[in-house]
Amino acid sequence: MNGVFDLGGTDGLGPVDPPESEPIFRAEWEKPMFTMFSACFRAGYFGLDSFRHGIEKIDPATYLQSPYYEHWLHTIEDHAVAAGAIDPDELDRRTRYYLDNPDAPLPDHEQNQELIDFVDAVVPAGAPAQRATDKQPRFSVGDVVRVRDDSPHGHTRRARYIRGRTGTVSAHRGSFIYPDAAGNGLGENPEHVYTVKFTSDELWGPEYADPKGSVYFDVWDPYIELVSATEGANA
Amino acid sequence: MSTGVSSQEEIAARVKALESMLIERGVMTTSMVDHIVDIYENEVGPQLGAKVVAKAWADPDFRTRLLDDATEACKELGIGGLQGEDMVVLEDTDEVHHAIVCTLCSCYPWPVLGLPPNWYKDPQYRARIVREPRKVLSEDFGFAVSDDREIRIWDSSSEMRYWVLPQRPAGTGGWSEDQLAELVTRDSMIGVGPVKEVA
């Protein structure tokens, strides 16, 4: 979707202003918020791609101004409701209660070793997105390719600043879950992933580009079309 | 809470409300929160990436393996996992400087760098680093990259996780890996800052 979250190349947002240092979690609420990602992923409320899409659908003014983990709150809330796990009216009621009683305790509950074991398994092992596919990679390293210039309404990883641009395939990464399917509830439908190099000239025009700059961007096979094949590379 | 800016108190209340409901459903517990927080506050952080960089500086065979397949090479040191399932290391040279970004969200190689700093996830860096990298590095980070050096920005649009192998500083001949690791900063592995100066 053509949302404000797709920020590459946007002007007018001001300087970066990195602080000297900062804590990992800036507020207590960020800790359960961060944990909810793993907990609700485990519960099956979303996959990574649909989690991202939930963030993309946040009101744009909120997206640009809210603290980072508030983005997670919005998508997890939406997915938990969609999964039928959370009643939105009850959530509103409890929100008002904790707003009036910020120090009121959480519900009494038994701790659960399975959840700790899950964390201890998934943190070091990860949740790989590589998937086998029968599809053959259509492109080779060195091929000159153009990013298809279409604008899906749903989730995609086609940033606007690379659409319609021409670059060179610099690596084939294997096949992975396809965001345009998975992020829209259409299954994993794995596709080959390539890294494509775009010169700054190509992206921004010679007058505005860094003369010795380039951007490397990962694309899934359906995102690109061939402009010219590397000589001999497809043999 | 669908539009507008919420106060910290409002967000905290909403999170606590959601947490209370997820707890009742058995989806999470307070000890799960404590455990995850402990991991990302105390165990998984940029000291792990620094260890990998120092080994690559000290051991040419490991450096070759790291550049060939970073995920497998990091496993040799017991490093890997969530949000670093498929890692690629970008080697800085006299001719080329690298920096990483996720313009579409906040993707970052957690197993070697821990959780990203807020500026990395915020709009300003994501918007500008792909468009005017040299200017952002010099003006926002005070990190000058000379005009004759190419700058390559890696935008993590897929699950591949990129990070930077900075150049080994001069004057460190014969240093141990532990000594070398002390020089490696988080920012040098993102590509927005130098390694520490050799005293």
PDB file of C-alpha atoms in Angstrom, chain A residues 5-11 13-19 22 24-27 29 31-36 38-40 43 45 48 52 59 62-65 67-70 72-74 76-77 84-87 90-92 94-95 98-99 102-104 106-107 109-112 115-116 118-120 122-130 157 159 161 173 176 193 195 197 204 208 210 212-218 220, chain B residues 1-37 39-41 44 80-83 85-86 88 95 98 101-107 110-111 115-136 140-141 147-162 186:
ATOM      1  CA  PHE A   5       5.400   4.292   6.579  1.00  0.00           C
ATOM      2  CA  ASP A   6       7.169   3.898   3.202  1.00  0.00           C
ATOM      3  CA  LEU A   7       9.611   6.655   4.071  1.00  0.00           C
ATOM      4  CA  GLY A   8      12.633   6.160   1.800  1.00  0.00           C
ATOM      5  CA  GLY A   9      13.399   9.465   0.064  1.00  0.00           C
ATOM      6  CA  THR A  10      10.841  11.544   1.988  1.00  0.00           C
ATOM      7  CA  ASP A  11      12.007  15.137   2.593  1.00  0.00           C
ATOM      8  CA  LEU A  13      11.203  15.276   8.436  1.00  0.00           C
ATOM      9  CA  GLY A  14      14.116  17.031  10.134  1.00  0.00           C
ATOM     10  CA  PRO A  15      17.482  15.852  11.477  1.00  0.00           C
ATOM     11  CA  VAL A  16      18.161  12.419  12.999  1.00  0.00           C
ATOM     12  CA  ASP A  17      19.515  13.761  16.286  1.00  0.00           C
ATOM     13  CA  PRO A  18      20.829  10.524  17.880  1.00  0.00           C
ATOM     14  CA  PRO A  19      21.188  10.752  21.677  1.00  0.00           C
ATOM     15  CA  GLU A  22      19.434   5.579  25.847  1.00  0.00           C
ATOM     16  CA  ILE A  24      16.791  -0.444  25.705  1.00  0.00           C
ATOM     17  CA  PHE A  25      13.277   0.118  27.064  1.00  0.00           C
ATOM     18  CA  ARG A  26      12.406   3.762  27.727  1.00  0.00           C
ATOM     19  CA  ALA A  27       9.230   3.104  29.708  1.00  0.00           C
ATOM     20  CA  TRP A  29       4.987  -0.335  29.254  1.00  0.00           C
ATOM     21  CA  LYS A  31       8.525  -4.252  28.195  1.00  0.00           C
ATOM     22  CA  PRO A  32       5.168  -6.094  28.055  1.00  0.00           C
ATOM     23  CA  MET A  33       4.606  -4.527  24.639  1.00  0.00           C
ATOM     24  CA  PHE A  34       7.818  -6.037  23.288  1.00  0.00           C
ATOM     25  CA  THR A  35       6.935  -9.402  24.869  1.00  0.00           C
ATOM     26  CA  MET A  36       3.477  -9.448  23.282  1.00  0.00           C
ATOM     27  CA  SER A  38       6.509 -13.280  20.779  1.00  0.00           C
ATOM     28  CA  ALA A  39       3.501 -14.255  22.894  1.00  0.00           C
ATOM     29  CA  CYS A  40       0.907 -13.441  20.227  1.00  0.00           C
ATOM     30  CA  ALA A  43      -0.621 -17.904  19.906  1.00  0.00           C
ATOM     31  CA  TYR A  45      -2.649 -14.239  15.932  1.00  0.00           C
ATOM     32  CA  LEU A  48       5.582 -11.398  10.634  1.00  0.00           C
ATOM     33  CA  ARG A  52       3.963  -5.368   9.581  1.00  0.00           C
ATOM     34  CA  ASP A  59      -3.374   6.527  11.052  1.00  0.00           C
ATOM     35  CA  THR A  62      -0.119   8.755  14.701  1.00  0.00           C
ATOM     36  CA  TYR A  63       2.453   6.641  12.892  1.00  0.00           C
ATOM     37  CA  LEU A  64       4.859   9.532  12.435  1.00  0.00           C
ATOM     38  CA  GLN A  65       4.572  10.906  15.961  1.00  0.00           C
ATOM     39  CA  PRO A  67       6.730   6.138  20.254  1.00  0.00           C
ATOM     40  CA  TYR A  68       7.962   3.086  18.354  1.00  0.00           C
ATOM     41  CA  TYR A  69       6.363   0.368  20.467  1.00  0.00           C
ATOM     42  CA  GLU A  70       2.970   2.052  20.205  1.00  0.00           C
ATOM     43  CA  TRP A  72       3.250  -2.721  17.976  1.00  0.00           C
ATOM     44  CA  LEU A  73       0.310  -2.016  20.280  1.00  0.00           C
ATOM     45  CA  HIS A  74      -1.926  -1.058  17.346  1.00  0.00           C
ATOM     46  CA  ILE A  76      -1.265  -6.589  18.052  1.00  0.00           C
ATOM     47  CA  GLU A  77      -4.561  -5.166  19.284  1.00  0.00           C
ATOM     48  CA  GLY A  84     -11.389 -13.437  18.322  1.00  0.00           C
ATOM     49  CA  ALA A  85      -9.077 -13.474  21.343  1.00  0.00           C
ATOM     50  CA  ILE A  86      -9.897  -9.990  22.595  1.00  0.00           C
ATOM     51  CA  ASP A  87     -13.236  -8.238  22.896  1.00  0.00           C
ATOM     52  CA  GLU A  90     -13.763  -5.064  27.181  1.00  0.00           C
ATOM     53  CA  LEU A  91     -10.351  -3.697  26.143  1.00  0.00           C
ATOM     54  CA  ASP A  92     -11.755  -0.156  26.171  1.00  0.00           C
ATOM     55  CA  ARG A  94     -10.093  -2.035  31.069  1.00  0.00           C
ATOM     56  CA  THR A  95      -8.122   0.791  29.482  1.00  0.00           C
ATOM     57  CA  TYR A  98      -6.095   1.330  34.311  1.00  0.00           C
ATOM     58  CA  LEU A  99      -6.071   4.982  33.276  1.00  0.00           C
ATOM     59  CA  PRO A 102      -2.511   3.029  36.959  1.00  0.00           C
ATOM     60  CA  ASP A 103      -1.079   1.061  39.878  1.00  0.00           C
ATOM     61  CA  ALA A 104      -3.883  -1.492  40.015  1.00  0.00           C
ATOM     62  CA  LEU A 106      -2.600  -7.294  36.767  1.00  0.00           C
ATOM     63  CA  PRO A 107      -4.832 -10.358  37.191  1.00  0.00           C
ATOM     64  CA  HIS A 109      -2.098 -15.902  37.291  1.00  0.00           C
ATOM     65  CA  GLU A 110       0.033 -19.017  37.342  1.00  0.00           C
ATOM     66  CA  GLN A 111       3.437 -18.698  35.699  1.00  0.00           C
ATOM     67  CA  ASN A 112       3.902 -21.056  32.779  1.00  0.00           C
ATOM     68  CA  LEU A 115       6.253 -19.826  27.672  1.00  0.00           C
ATOM     69  CA  ILE A 116       9.782 -19.482  29.075  1.00  0.00           C
ATOM     70  CA  PHE A 118       9.342 -21.077  23.980  1.00  0.00           C
ATOM     71  CA  VAL A 119      11.406 -17.904  24.439  1.00  0.00           C
ATOM     72  CA  ASP A 120      14.549 -19.919  25.124  1.00  0.00           C
ATOM     73  CA  VAL A 122      12.983 -19.106  19.568  1.00  0.00           C
ATOM     74  CA  VAL A 123      15.550 -16.464  20.560  1.00  0.00           C
ATOM     75  CA  PRO A 124      18.616 -18.552  19.630  1.00  0.00           C
ATOM     76  CA  ALA A 125      16.985 -20.522  16.783  1.00  0.00           C
ATOM     77  CA  GLY A 126      14.898 -17.765  15.232  1.00  0.00           C
ATOM     78  CA  ALA A 127      11.870 -18.189  12.989  1.00  0.00           C
ATOM     79  CA  PRO A 128      13.391 -18.676   9.524  1.00  0.00           C
ATOM     80  CA  ALA A 129      11.433 -17.359   6.522  1.00  0.00           C
ATOM     81  CA  GLN A 130      13.332 -19.410   3.916  1.00  0.00           C
ATOM     82  CA  ARG A 157       7.676  -4.600   0.238  1.00  0.00           C
ATOM     83  CA  ALA A 159       9.044   0.779  -1.680  1.00  0.00           C
ATOM     84  CA  TYR A 161      11.345   5.019  -4.383  1.00  0.00           C
ATOM     85  CA  ARG A 173      19.340 -15.206  -1.789  1.00  0.00           C
ATOM     86  CA  PHE A 176      11.410 -16.990   1.038  1.00  0.00           C
ATOM     87  CA  VAL A 193      14.651 -13.152  -3.435  1.00  0.00           C
ATOM     88  CA  THR A 195      19.422  -8.109  -4.000  1.00  0.00           C
ATOM     89  CA  LYS A 197      21.797  -2.484  -6.795  1.00  0.00           C
ATOM     90  CA  TRP A 204      17.099  10.630  -7.552  1.00  0.00           C
ATOM     91  CA  TYR A 208      20.275  15.526  -6.705  1.00  0.00           C
ATOM     92  CA  ASP A 210      25.252  11.474  -4.314  1.00  0.00           C
ATOM     93  CA  LYS A 212      29.258   7.962  -5.566  1.00  0.00           C
ATOM     94  CA  GLY A 213      26.189   6.535  -3.884  1.00  0.00           C
ATOM     95  CA  SER A 214      24.036   3.469  -4.393  1.00  0.00           C
ATOM     96  CA  VAL A 215      21.224   1.608  -2.653  1.00  0.00           C
ATOM     97  CA  TYR A 216      20.915  -2.165  -2.389  1.00  0.00           C
ATOM     98  CA  PHE A 217      17.321  -3.323  -2.066  1.00  0.00           C
ATOM     99  CA  ASP A 218      15.896  -6.859  -1.810  1.00  0.00           C
ATOM    100  CA  TRP A 220      11.018 -10.937  -4.663  1.00  0.00           C
TER     101      TRP A 220
ATOM    102  CA  MET B   1      -6.945   5.603  20.108  1.00  0.00           C
ATOM    103  CA  SER B   2      -7.121   5.269  16.327  1.00  0.00           C
ATOM    104  CA  THR B   3      -5.895   8.791  15.542  1.00  0.00           C
ATOM    105  CA  GLY B   4      -3.860  11.502  17.166  1.00  0.00           C
ATOM    106  CA  VAL B   5      -1.089  11.432  19.712  1.00  0.00           C
ATOM    107  CA  SER B   6      -1.556   9.575  22.981  1.00  0.00           C
ATOM    108  CA  SER B   7       0.153  10.465  26.245  1.00  0.00           C
ATOM    109  CA  GLN B   8       2.509   8.017  27.933  1.00  0.00           C
ATOM    110  CA  GLU B   9      -0.215   7.483  30.584  1.00  0.00           C
ATOM    111  CA  GLU B  10      -2.798   6.619  27.941  1.00  0.00           C
ATOM    112  CA  ILE B  11      -0.492   4.192  26.172  1.00  0.00           C
ATOM    113  CA  ALA B  12       0.554   2.575  29.447  1.00  0.00           C
ATOM    114  CA  ALA B  13      -3.108   2.052  30.416  1.00  0.00           C
ATOM    115  CA  ARG B  14      -3.931   0.553  27.015  1.00  0.00           C
ATOM    116  CA  VAL B  15      -0.940  -1.801  27.175  1.00  0.00           C
ATOM    117  CA  LYS B  16      -1.819  -2.882  30.705  1.00  0.00           C
ATOM    118  CA  ALA B  17      -5.420  -3.520  29.656  1.00  0.00           C
ATOM    119  CA  LEU B  18      -4.313  -5.639  26.720  1.00  0.00           C
ATOM    120  CA  GLU B  19      -1.725  -7.423  28.856  1.00  0.00           C
ATOM    121  CA  SER B  20      -4.383  -8.254  31.479  1.00  0.00           C
ATOM    122  CA  MET B  21      -6.587  -9.857  28.815  1.00  0.00           C
ATOM    123  CA  LEU B  22      -3.741 -11.804  27.215  1.00  0.00           C
ATOM    124  CA  ILE B  23      -2.703 -13.045  30.662  1.00  0.00           C
ATOM    125  CA  GLU B  24      -6.241 -14.300  31.325  1.00  0.00           C
ATOM    126  CA  ARG B  25      -6.165 -16.121  27.996  1.00  0.00           C
ATOM    127  CA  GLY B  26      -2.895 -17.811  28.977  1.00  0.00           C
ATOM    128  CA  VAL B  27      -1.014 -16.210  26.084  1.00  0.00           C
ATOM    129  CA  MET B  28       1.574 -14.443  28.248  1.00  0.00           C
ATOM    130  CA  THR B  29       2.720 -14.190  31.848  1.00  0.00           C
ATOM    131  CA  THR B  30       4.688 -11.654  33.874  1.00  0.00           C
ATOM    132  CA  SER B  31       7.642 -14.035  34.097  1.00  0.00           C
ATOM    133  CA  MET B  32       7.695 -14.245  30.295  1.00  0.00           C
ATOM    134  CA  VAL B  33       8.022 -10.456  30.206  1.00  0.00           C
ATOM    135  CA  ASP B  34      10.829 -10.487  32.781  1.00  0.00           C
ATOM    136  CA  HIS B  35      12.629 -13.228  30.886  1.00  0.00           C
ATOM    137  CA  ILE B  36      12.500 -11.565  27.459  1.00  0.00           C
ATOM    138  CA  VAL B  37      13.498  -8.201  28.890  1.00  0.00           C
ATOM    139  CA  ILE B  39      17.636 -11.368  27.404  1.00  0.00           C
ATOM    140  CA  TYR B  40      17.565  -8.134  25.391  1.00  0.00           C
ATOM    141  CA  GLU B  41      18.816  -5.927  28.234  1.00  0.00           C
ATOM    142  CA  VAL B  44      21.840 -10.054  23.300  1.00  0.00           C
ATOM    143  CA  GLY B  80      22.431 -16.290  15.869  1.00  0.00           C
ATOM    144  CA  GLY B  81      18.671 -16.518  16.101  1.00  0.00           C
ATOM    145  CA  LEU B  82      15.638 -14.292  16.044  1.00  0.00           C
ATOM    146  CA  GLN B  83      15.748 -11.552  13.389  1.00  0.00           C
ATOM    147  CA  GLU B  85      18.132 -16.042  10.607  1.00  0.00           C
ATOM    148  CA  ASP B  86      19.734 -14.939   7.316  1.00  0.00           C
ATOM    149  CA  VAL B  88      25.030 -10.967   5.340  1.00  0.00           C
ATOM    150  CA  GLU B  95      37.066   2.428  -1.608  1.00  0.00           C
ATOM    151  CA  HIS B  98      28.444   0.646   3.881  1.00  0.00           C
ATOM    152  CA  VAL B 101      18.622   0.951   7.065  1.00  0.00           C
ATOM    153  CA  CYS B 102      15.068  -0.378   6.967  1.00  0.00           C
ATOM    154  CA  THR B 103      13.078   2.322   5.170  1.00  0.00           C
ATOM    155  CA  LEU B 104       9.827   0.319   5.409  1.00  0.00           C
ATOM    156  CA  CYS B 105       9.863  -0.434   9.159  1.00  0.00           C
ATOM    157  CA  SER B 106      12.712  -1.188  11.570  1.00  0.00           C
ATOM    158  CA  CYS B 107      14.424  -4.450  10.531  1.00  0.00           C
ATOM    159  CA  TRP B 110      19.102  -8.519  16.631  1.00  0.00           C
ATOM    160  CA  PRO B 111      21.437 -11.504  17.320  1.00  0.00           C
ATOM    161  CA  LEU B 115      17.447  -4.211  19.688  1.00  0.00           C
ATOM    162  CA  PRO B 116      17.887  -1.110  17.503  1.00  0.00           C
ATOM    163  CA  PRO B 117      18.322   2.394  18.925  1.00  0.00           C
ATOM    164  CA  ASN B 118      15.224   4.565  18.561  1.00  0.00           C
ATOM    165  CA  TRP B 119      16.713   6.876  15.918  1.00  0.00           C
ATOM    166  CA  TYR B 120      17.170   3.838  13.642  1.00  0.00           C
ATOM    167  CA  LYS B 121      13.432   3.086  13.886  1.00  0.00           C
ATOM    168  CA  ASP B 122      12.263   6.706  13.661  1.00  0.00           C
ATOM    169  CA  PRO B 123      11.211   8.386  10.383  1.00  0.00           C
ATOM    170  CA  GLN B 124      14.090  10.854   9.961  1.00  0.00           C
ATOM    171  CA  TYR B 125      16.941   8.373   9.442  1.00  0.00           C
ATOM    172  CA  ARG B 126      14.822   5.990   7.350  1.00  0.00           C
ATOM    173  CA  ALA B 127      13.686   8.802   5.049  1.00  0.00           C
ATOM    174  CA  ARG B 128      17.037  10.458   4.424  1.00  0.00           C
ATOM    175  CA  ILE B 129      19.848   7.898   4.531  1.00  0.00           C
ATOM    176  CA  VAL B 130      18.940   6.426   1.119  1.00  0.00           C
ATOM    177  CA  ARG B 131      18.689   9.902  -0.478  1.00  0.00           C
ATOM    178  CA  GLU B 132      21.566  11.929   0.974  1.00  0.00           C
ATOM    179  CA  PRO B 133      23.743   9.416   2.836  1.00  0.00           C
ATOM    180  CA  ARG B 134      26.972  11.398   2.932  1.00  0.00           C
ATOM    181  CA  LYS B 135      25.182  14.461   4.287  1.00  0.00           C
ATOM    182  CA  VAL B 136      23.285  12.489   6.961  1.00  0.00           C
ATOM    183  CA  ASP B 140      23.658  14.170  11.827  1.00  0.00           C
ATOM    184  CA  PHE B 141      26.280  11.720  13.046  1.00  0.00           C
ATOM    185  CA  ASP B 147      33.986  12.198  -1.359  1.00  0.00           C
ATOM    186  CA  ASP B 148      36.161   9.704  -3.217  1.00  0.00           C
ATOM    187  CA  ARG B 149      34.728   6.777  -1.248  1.00  0.00           C
ATOM    188  CA  GLU B 150      31.602   5.063  -2.577  1.00  0.00           C
ATOM    189  CA  ILE B 151      28.694   4.836  -0.131  1.00  0.00           C
ATOM    190  CA  ARG B 152      26.445   1.801  -0.392  1.00  0.00           C
ATOM    191  CA  ILE B 153      23.213   1.868   1.601  1.00  0.00           C
ATOM    192  CA  TRP B 154      21.576  -1.508   2.235  1.00  0.00           C
ATOM    193  CA  ASP B 155      17.808  -1.281   2.703  1.00  0.00           C
ATOM    194  CA  SER B 156      16.586  -4.413   4.523  1.00  0.00           C
ATOM    195  CA  SER B 157      13.333  -4.945   2.627  1.00  0.00           C
ATOM    196  CA  SER B 158      13.422  -8.745   3.011  1.00  0.00           C
ATOM    197  CA  GLU B 159      14.302 -11.097   5.894  1.00  0.00           C
ATOM    198  CA  MET B 160      17.984 -10.857   4.940  1.00  0.00           C
ATOM    199  CA  ARG B 161      19.761  -8.958   7.699  1.00  0.00           C
ATOM    200  CA  TYR B 162      22.779  -6.900   6.687  1.00  0.00           C
ATOM    201  CA  ARG B 186      27.361  -0.499  17.553  1.00  0.00           C
TER     202      ARG B 186
END
